[in-house]
Structures are given as structure tokens and as C-alpha cells.
Amino acid sequence: MISERSCCKVRPFTVSMNLDNINFNGNHIVRRYEDIKSIFKSTDISLEDKNPVIYEVFESPVPEKQGHLIFLVTILYPGKVNEEFFMTKGHYHTVENTAEVYLGIKGKGLILCQTKSGDFEVAEISENRVVYIPPFWAHRAVNIFDEPLIFFGIYPAHAGHDYETIAQSGFVKRVFSKNGRVVIE
Ligand code: S6P
Ligand code: ZN
């Protein structure tokens, strides 16, 4: 059990959600093409030199301890690796029985969700749409629009991230742009 004594060093605080200058004073994760190119079905030589930022995450400065909640903003930029839309790495939570909530702020995307037992679901995310990701469901965001996809998220701070399972077995479906249409296959 977490006690008030071990938790209460964090005092109530506020941060600004100004999208022109997000800074939650916590981790700022930046993932460029070269960092994550292995998640895409094929490589794209046209992206090698520019090595664009595919997405960035701004996290709150909260201890990764049970009892706390981490909140964040993800900005997933528009673009494609050949025909495949830009997307996040995707993960299970290491503590698998932890859920997550996303709130769409700008743009349009899909949240691919799957379980280790083979269940799969696609949730649409856009401005003002809330996506609930239950415990045990892996999640990956895909930007299917020509503007940044921006969403707010919140999850239990002790959840952790298991990227390895996804790196080994991937998601069962991918999202492509084909003849101007969004195709999930
Ligand atoms: C954390 C939450 C998001 C993602 C972020 C990037 O549990 O789901 O903050 O970390 O959208 O995705 P990923 O898969 O690279 O962590
Ligand atoms: Zn998560």
C-alpha cells in the first residue's frame, strides 16, 4: 500500500495546455524516422536524409508510482512511410491490468487496440472524442489526416511500457493510404 507520506511530496500543481508551446516540465520524448523505422512495413529512402520527427510526447512530472496518474500530450505528425501512415510504436502496459484514456484535441486518427489473445479493435480519435483503452489492450495511434494528430492522455503512473512484445509480434493490422482512401489491412 502506498502511504500518504511517500506520495505527498508532490504538491497540487497546474500546467498550461497552450498547444503553441507545450511544456509540462516532465519527460519530452521525440521519435524520429530513424528511431522507429523498423515498425513500418517497408523502408522509405526519401525519409532517410531528412529524418523527420514522426511524433513527440510531453509528459507530466509525476513519479512512476502506484497512486499517481501520468498525463501527457502526444503530437503525431502527418506523413507516410511509402503508403503507410505515420504511427506510434505502440505498447502494452507492463502492469497489464492498467487502463488509459485519450482525449482528441486536434486532427484525425485511429487507435489500434489488440490483446495478447488475438482480439483487435479500431477506435477513431478526433477533436473532443474520448477513447477508452481497457486493461490488457495494447494501443498504437495512427495519423490518417494531413495535419498533426494531437491527443491528451492519462494513465496510472506505475503502468510502465512493454514495447518488446509489439517489436516482436507487431500489430495484427496496418493502416495505409491507397488511392486516397484509408485502408486497414
Ligand atoms: C502512454 C501513452 C502515450 C504514448 C504515446 C507514444 O501510456 O499511451 O503517452 O506513450 O502516445 O506512443 P508509444 O507507443 O511510442 O509510447
Ligand atoms: Zn499507454
PDB file of N, CA, C and O in Angstrom, residues 31-44 47-48 51 54-55 81-82 84-90 140 163-171 174:
ATOM      1  N   ARG A  31      10.492  11.109 -31.228  1.00  0.00           N
ATOM      2  CA  ARG A  31      10.814   9.929 -32.039  1.00  0.00           C
ATOM      3  C   ARG A  31      10.896  10.331 -33.508  1.00  0.00           C
ATOM      4  O   ARG A  31       9.909  10.777 -34.100  1.00  0.00           O
ATOM      5  N   ARG A  32      12.095  10.152 -34.070  1.00  0.00           N
ATOM      6  CA  ARG A  32      12.326  10.456 -35.482  1.00  0.00           C
ATOM      7  C   ARG A  32      12.243   9.176 -36.318  1.00  0.00           C
ATOM      8  O   ARG A  32      12.283   8.069 -35.772  1.00  0.00           O
ATOM      9  N   TYR A  33      12.194   9.365 -37.615  1.00  0.00           N
ATOM     10  CA  TYR A  33      12.069   8.220 -38.527  1.00  0.00           C
ATOM     11  C   TYR A  33      13.129   7.159 -38.239  1.00  0.00           C
ATOM     12  O   TYR A  33      12.815   5.970 -38.129  1.00  0.00           O
ATOM     13  N   GLU A  34      14.383   7.584 -38.102  1.00  0.00           N
ATOM     14  CA  GLU A  34      15.465   6.602 -37.910  1.00  0.00           C
ATOM     15  C   GLU A  34      15.288   5.802 -36.613  1.00  0.00           C
ATOM     16  O   GLU A  34      15.724   4.660 -36.529  1.00  0.00           O
ATOM     17  N   ASP A  35      14.668   6.407 -35.609  1.00  0.00           N
ATOM     18  CA  ASP A  35      14.475   5.726 -34.319  1.00  0.00           C
ATOM     19  C   ASP A  35      13.466   4.588 -34.427  1.00  0.00           C
ATOM     20  O   ASP A  35      13.543   3.624 -33.667  1.00  0.00           O
ATOM     21  N   ILE A  36      12.495   4.765 -35.317  1.00  0.00           N
ATOM     22  CA  ILE A  36      11.351   3.827 -35.291  1.00  0.00           C
ATOM     23  C   ILE A  36      11.044   3.208 -36.650  1.00  0.00           C
ATOM     24  O   ILE A  36       9.986   2.615 -36.840  1.00  0.00           O
ATOM     25  N   LYS A  37      11.988   3.322 -37.594  1.00  0.00           N
ATOM     26  CA  LYS A  37      11.653   2.870 -38.963  1.00  0.00           C
ATOM     27  C   LYS A  37      11.322   1.380 -39.023  1.00  0.00           C
ATOM     28  O   LYS A  37      10.608   0.936 -39.920  1.00  0.00           O
ATOM     29  N   SER A  38      11.810   0.625 -38.035  1.00  0.00           N
ATOM     30  CA  SER A  38      11.558  -0.822 -38.062  1.00  0.00           C
ATOM     31  C   SER A  38      10.077  -1.171 -37.807  1.00  0.00           C
ATOM     32  O   SER A  38       9.666  -2.295 -38.058  1.00  0.00           O
ATOM     33  N   ILE A  39       9.285  -0.215 -37.326  1.00  0.00           N
ATOM     34  CA  ILE A  39       7.871  -0.545 -37.065  1.00  0.00           C
ATOM     35  C   ILE A  39       7.039  -0.523 -38.349  1.00  0.00           C
ATOM     36  O   ILE A  39       5.930  -1.037 -38.374  1.00  0.00           O
ATOM     37  N   PHE A  40       7.594   0.097 -39.392  1.00  0.00           N
ATOM     38  CA  PHE A  40       6.822   0.205 -40.637  1.00  0.00           C
ATOM     39  C   PHE A  40       7.077  -1.008 -41.527  1.00  0.00           C
ATOM     40  O   PHE A  40       8.117  -1.668 -41.426  1.00  0.00           O
ATOM     41  N   LYS A  41       6.126  -1.271 -42.400  1.00  0.00           N
ATOM     42  CA  LYS A  41       6.211  -2.462 -43.239  1.00  0.00           C
ATOM     43  C   LYS A  41       7.415  -2.399 -44.172  1.00  0.00           C
ATOM     44  O   LYS A  41       8.069  -3.399 -44.440  1.00  0.00           O
ATOM     45  N   SER A  42       7.699  -1.181 -44.685  1.00  0.00           N
ATOM     46  CA  SER A  42       8.818  -1.049 -45.613  1.00  0.00           C
ATOM     47  C   SER A  42       9.627   0.188 -45.258  1.00  0.00           C
ATOM     48  O   SER A  42       9.148   1.061 -44.530  1.00  0.00           O
ATOM     49  N   THR A  43      10.835   0.266 -45.778  1.00  0.00           N
ATOM     50  CA  THR A  43      11.642   1.464 -45.548  1.00  0.00           C
ATOM     51  C   THR A  43      11.411   2.447 -46.692  1.00  0.00           C
ATOM     52  O   THR A  43      10.993   2.059 -47.779  1.00  0.00           O
ATOM     53  N   ASP A  44      11.688   3.717 -46.417  1.00  0.00           N
ATOM     54  CA  ASP A  44      11.407   4.775 -47.383  1.00  0.00           C
ATOM     55  C   ASP A  44      12.659   5.641 -47.508  1.00  0.00           C
ATOM     56  O   ASP A  44      12.961   6.450 -46.611  1.00  0.00           O
ATOM     57  N   LEU A  47      12.901   9.402 -46.818  1.00  0.00           N
ATOM     58  CA  LEU A  47      12.862   9.963 -45.455  1.00  0.00           C
ATOM     59  C   LEU A  47      14.222   9.866 -44.752  1.00  0.00           C
ATOM     60  O   LEU A  47      14.416  10.456 -43.684  1.00  0.00           O
ATOM     61  N   GLU A  48      15.164   9.132 -45.343  1.00  0.00           N
ATOM     62  CA  GLU A  48      16.444   8.856 -44.661  1.00  0.00           C
ATOM     63  C   GLU A  48      17.214  10.148 -44.363  1.00  0.00           C
ATOM     64  O   GLU A  48      17.680  10.354 -43.250  1.00  0.00           O
ATOM     65  N   ASN A  51      15.130  12.631 -42.080  1.00  0.00           N
ATOM     66  CA  ASN A  51      14.900  12.016 -40.765  1.00  0.00           C
ATOM     67  C   ASN A  51      13.879  12.813 -39.942  1.00  0.00           C
ATOM     68  O   ASN A  51      14.194  13.325 -38.853  1.00  0.00           O
ATOM     69  N   ILE A  54       8.563  11.976 -36.246  1.00  0.00           N
ATOM     70  CA  ILE A  54       7.272  11.329 -36.509  1.00  0.00           C
ATOM     71  C   ILE A  54       6.284  11.719 -35.405  1.00  0.00           C
ATOM     72  O   ILE A  54       5.137  12.012 -35.673  1.00  0.00           O
ATOM     73  N   TYR A  55       6.757  11.687 -34.156  1.00  0.00           N
ATOM     74  CA  TYR A  55       5.873  12.138 -33.064  1.00  0.00           C
ATOM     75  C   TYR A  55       6.697  12.563 -31.856  1.00  0.00           C
ATOM     76  O   TYR A  55       7.882  12.248 -31.733  1.00  0.00           O
ATOM     77  N   VAL A  81       5.136   6.530 -44.629  1.00  0.00           N
ATOM     78  CA  VAL A  81       6.328   5.777 -44.997  1.00  0.00           C
ATOM     79  C   VAL A  81       5.876   4.924 -46.174  1.00  0.00           C
ATOM     80  O   VAL A  81       5.150   3.938 -45.989  1.00  0.00           O
ATOM     81  N   ASN A  82       6.241   5.357 -47.377  1.00  0.00           N
ATOM     82  CA  ASN A  82       5.608   4.830 -48.593  1.00  0.00           C
ATOM     83  C   ASN A  82       4.092   5.032 -48.455  1.00  0.00           C
ATOM     84  O   ASN A  82       3.673   6.167 -48.292  1.00  0.00           O
ATOM     85  N   GLU A  84       2.222   3.793 -45.935  1.00  0.00           N
ATOM     86  CA  GLU A  84       1.761   3.540 -44.553  1.00  0.00           C
ATOM     87  C   GLU A  84       1.792   4.833 -43.731  1.00  0.00           C
ATOM     88  O   GLU A  84       2.812   5.515 -43.666  1.00  0.00           O
ATOM     89  N   PHE A  85       0.667   5.132 -43.107  1.00  0.00           N
ATOM     90  CA  PHE A  85       0.572   6.381 -42.332  1.00  0.00           C
ATOM     91  C   PHE A  85       1.542   6.385 -41.148  1.00  0.00           C
ATOM     92  O   PHE A  85       1.810   5.327 -40.549  1.00  0.00           O
ATOM     93  N   PHE A  86       2.026   7.573 -40.809  1.00  0.00           N
ATOM     94  CA  PHE A  86       2.862   7.730 -39.600  1.00  0.00           C
ATOM     95  C   PHE A  86       2.074   7.199 -38.396  1.00  0.00           C
ATOM     96  O   PHE A  86       0.857   7.419 -38.270  1.00  0.00           O
ATOM     97  N   MET A  87       2.802   6.554 -37.498  1.00  0.00           N
ATOM     98  CA  MET A  87       2.150   5.965 -36.312  1.00  0.00           C
ATOM     99  C   MET A  87       3.128   5.907 -35.148  1.00  0.00           C
ATOM    100  O   MET A  87       4.340   6.102 -35.326  1.00  0.00           O
ATOM    101  N   THR A  88       2.602   5.644 -33.966  1.00  0.00           N
ATOM    102  CA  THR A  88       3.452   5.483 -32.787  1.00  0.00           C
ATOM    103  C   THR A  88       3.950   4.038 -32.699  1.00  0.00           C
ATOM    104  O   THR A  88       3.416   3.148 -33.366  1.00  0.00           O
ATOM    105  N   LYS A  89       4.964   3.814 -31.855  1.00  0.00           N
ATOM    106  CA  LYS A  89       5.485   2.452 -31.689  1.00  0.00           C
ATOM    107  C   LYS A  89       4.388   1.500 -31.233  1.00  0.00           C
ATOM    108  O   LYS A  89       4.253   0.393 -31.717  1.00  0.00           O
ATOM    109  N   GLY A  90       3.617   1.935 -30.273  1.00  0.00           N
ATOM    110  CA  GLY A  90       2.573   1.085 -29.699  1.00  0.00           C
ATOM    111  C   GLY A  90       3.132   0.216 -28.590  1.00  0.00           C
ATOM    112  O   GLY A  90       4.313  -0.166 -28.616  1.00  0.00           O
ATOM    113  N   ARG A 140      -1.850   1.702 -30.237  1.00  0.00           N
ATOM    114  CA  ARG A 140      -0.978   2.417 -31.189  1.00  0.00           C
ATOM    115  C   ARG A 140      -1.815   3.472 -31.882  1.00  0.00           C
ATOM    116  O   ARG A 140      -2.926   3.183 -32.340  1.00  0.00           O
ATOM    117  N   TYR A 163       7.329  -2.397 -24.847  1.00  0.00           N
ATOM    118  CA  TYR A 163       7.463  -2.214 -26.297  1.00  0.00           C
ATOM    119  C   TYR A 163       7.942  -3.500 -26.967  1.00  0.00           C
ATOM    120  O   TYR A 163       7.800  -3.684 -28.163  1.00  0.00           O
ATOM    121  N   GLU A 164       8.562  -4.355 -26.177  1.00  0.00           N
ATOM    122  CA  GLU A 164       9.212  -5.548 -26.707  1.00  0.00           C
ATOM    123  C   GLU A 164       8.211  -6.505 -27.383  1.00  0.00           C
ATOM    124  O   GLU A 164       8.472  -7.023 -28.469  1.00  0.00           O
ATOM    125  N   THR A 165       7.071  -6.703 -26.727  1.00  0.00           N
ATOM    126  CA  THR A 165       6.079  -7.638 -27.287  1.00  0.00           C
ATOM    127  C   THR A 165       5.617  -7.162 -28.662  1.00  0.00           C
ATOM    128  O   THR A 165       5.492  -7.952 -29.602  1.00  0.00           O
ATOM    129  N   ILE A 166       5.411  -5.845 -28.791  1.00  0.00           N
ATOM    130  CA  ILE A 166       4.990  -5.298 -30.087  1.00  0.00           C
ATOM    131  C   ILE A 166       6.141  -5.380 -31.095  1.00  0.00           C
ATOM    132  O   ILE A 166       5.939  -5.694 -32.268  1.00  0.00           O
ATOM    133  N   ALA A 167       7.363  -5.108 -30.631  1.00  0.00           N
ATOM    134  CA  ALA A 167       8.511  -5.182 -31.551  1.00  0.00           C
ATOM    135  C   ALA A 167       8.636  -6.590 -32.124  1.00  0.00           C
ATOM    136  O   ALA A 167       9.014  -6.772 -33.285  1.00  0.00           O
ATOM    137  N   GLN A 168       8.307  -7.587 -31.313  1.00  0.00           N
ATOM    138  CA  GLN A 168       8.450  -8.976 -31.777  1.00  0.00           C
ATOM    139  C   GLN A 168       7.285  -9.430 -32.649  1.00  0.00           C
ATOM    140  O   GLN A 168       7.484 -10.057 -33.681  1.00  0.00           O
ATOM    141  N   SER A 169       6.069  -9.085 -32.223  1.00  0.00           N
ATOM    142  CA  SER A 169       4.931  -9.654 -32.961  1.00  0.00           C
ATOM    143  C   SER A 169       4.101  -8.617 -33.710  1.00  0.00           C
ATOM    144  O   SER A 169       3.229  -8.991 -34.504  1.00  0.00           O
ATOM    145  N   GLY A 170       4.364  -7.335 -33.492  1.00  0.00           N
ATOM    146  CA  GLY A 170       3.656  -6.281 -34.227  1.00  0.00           C
ATOM    147  C   GLY A 170       2.170  -6.205 -33.901  1.00  0.00           C
ATOM    148  O   GLY A 170       1.682  -6.895 -33.008  1.00  0.00           O
ATOM    149  N   PHE A 171       1.476  -5.348 -34.637  1.00  0.00           N
ATOM    150  CA  PHE A 171       0.020  -5.289 -34.550  1.00  0.00           C
ATOM    151  C   PHE A 171      -0.543  -6.144 -35.687  1.00  0.00           C
ATOM    152  O   PHE A 171       0.081  -6.276 -36.735  1.00  0.00           O
ATOM    153  N   ARG A 174      -2.343  -3.045 -40.199  1.00  0.00           N
ATOM    154  CA  ARG A 174      -1.639  -1.806 -40.520  1.00  0.00           C
ATOM    155  C   ARG A 174      -2.579  -0.882 -41.285  1.00  0.00           C
ATOM    156  O   ARG A 174      -3.561  -1.353 -41.861  1.00  0.00           O
TER     157      ARG A 174
END
